[in-house]
C-alpha cells in the first residue's frame, strides 16, 4: 500500500489539473461567444438606427 500512495496522489493531481484546464477553456469559449453576441447586437442596433457607417468587407 505504501508504494501505491504516491501514484494515487499523482493521479489525483493530474485529474485536478485536467479538470481545471477543461473548465478554464469552457469559460473562455463562453466569454468569447458572449462578446460576439454583444457585438452582433450592437451592430444590429446601429443598422436599425441608421448610424452604422462601417461597411463589412466581403472576402
CSV table of C-alpha atoms in Angstrom, one decimal:
chain,number,residue,atom,x,y,z
A,1,UNK,CA,0.0,0.0,0.0
A,2,UNK,CA,2.9,2.3,0.7
A,3,UNK,CA,4.0,2.3,-2.9
A,4,UNK,CA,0.5,3.0,-4.3
A,5,UNK,CA,0.0,6.2,-2.3
A,6,UNK,CA,2.4,8.4,-4.3
A,7,UNK,CA,0.9,7.0,-7.6
A,8,UNK,CA,-2.6,7.8,-6.3
A,9,UNK,CA,-1.6,11.3,-5.3
A,10,UNK,CA,0.0,11.9,-8.7
A,11,UNK,CA,-3.1,10.6,-10.4
A,12,UNK,CA,-5.4,12.8,-8.3
A,13,UNK,CA,-3.2,15.9,-9.1
A,14,UNK,CA,-3.3,15.1,-12.8
A,15,UNK,CA,-7.1,14.8,-12.7
A,16,UNK,CA,-7.4,18.1,-10.9
A,17,UNK,CA,-5.1,19.9,-13.4
A,18,UNK,CA,-7.0,18.3,-16.3
A,19,UNK,CA,-10.4,19.4,-14.9
A,20,UNK,CA,-9.1,22.9,-14.2
A,21,UNK,CA,-7.8,23.3,-17.7
A,22,UNK,CA,-11.1,22.0,-19.2
A,23,UNK,CA,-13.2,24.4,-17.1
A,24,UNK,CA,-10.9,27.3,-17.9
A,25,UNK,CA,-11.2,26.6,-21.7
A,26,UNK,CA,-15.0,26.3,-21.4
A,27,UNK,CA,-15.3,29.6,-19.6
A,28,UNK,CA,-13.1,31.2,-22.2
A,29,UNK,CA,-15.2,29.9,-25.0
A,30,UNK,CA,-18.4,31.0,-23.3
A,31,UNK,CA,-17.0,34.5,-22.8
A,32,UNK,CA,-15.9,34.7,-26.5
A,33,UNK,CA,-19.4,33.7,-27.6
A,34,UNK,CA,-21.0,36.3,-25.3
A,35,UNK,CA,-18.7,39.0,-26.7
A,36,UNK,CA,-19.6,38.0,-30.3
A,37,UNK,CA,-23.3,38.1,-29.4
A,38,UNK,CA,-22.9,41.6,-27.8
A,39,UNK,CA,-21.1,42.9,-30.9
A,40,UNK,CA,-23.7,41.5,-33.2
A,41,UNK,CA,-26.5,43.0,-31.1
A,42,UNK,CA,-24.7,46.4,-31.2
A,43,UNK,CA,-24.2,46.2,-35.0
A,44,UNK,CA,-27.8,45.3,-35.5
A,45,UNK,CA,-28.9,48.2,-33.3
A,46,UNK,CA,-26.7,50.6,-35.2
A,47,UNK,CA,-28.1,49.3,-38.5
A,48,UNK,CA,-31.7,49.8,-37.3
A,49,UNK,CA,-30.9,53.3,-36.2
A,50,UNK,CA,-29.1,54.2,-39.4
A,51,UNK,CA,-26.0,55.2,-37.6
A,52,UNK,CA,-23.7,52.4,-38.8
A,53,UNK,CA,-21.4,53.8,-41.4
A,54,UNK,CA,-19.0,50.9,-41.1
A,55,UNK,CA,-19.3,48.6,-44.1
A,56,UNK,CA,-18.2,45.0,-43.7
A,57,UNK,CA,-15.6,43.8,-46.2
A,58,UNK,CA,-16.6,40.8,-48.3
A,59,UNK,CA,-13.9,38.1,-48.6
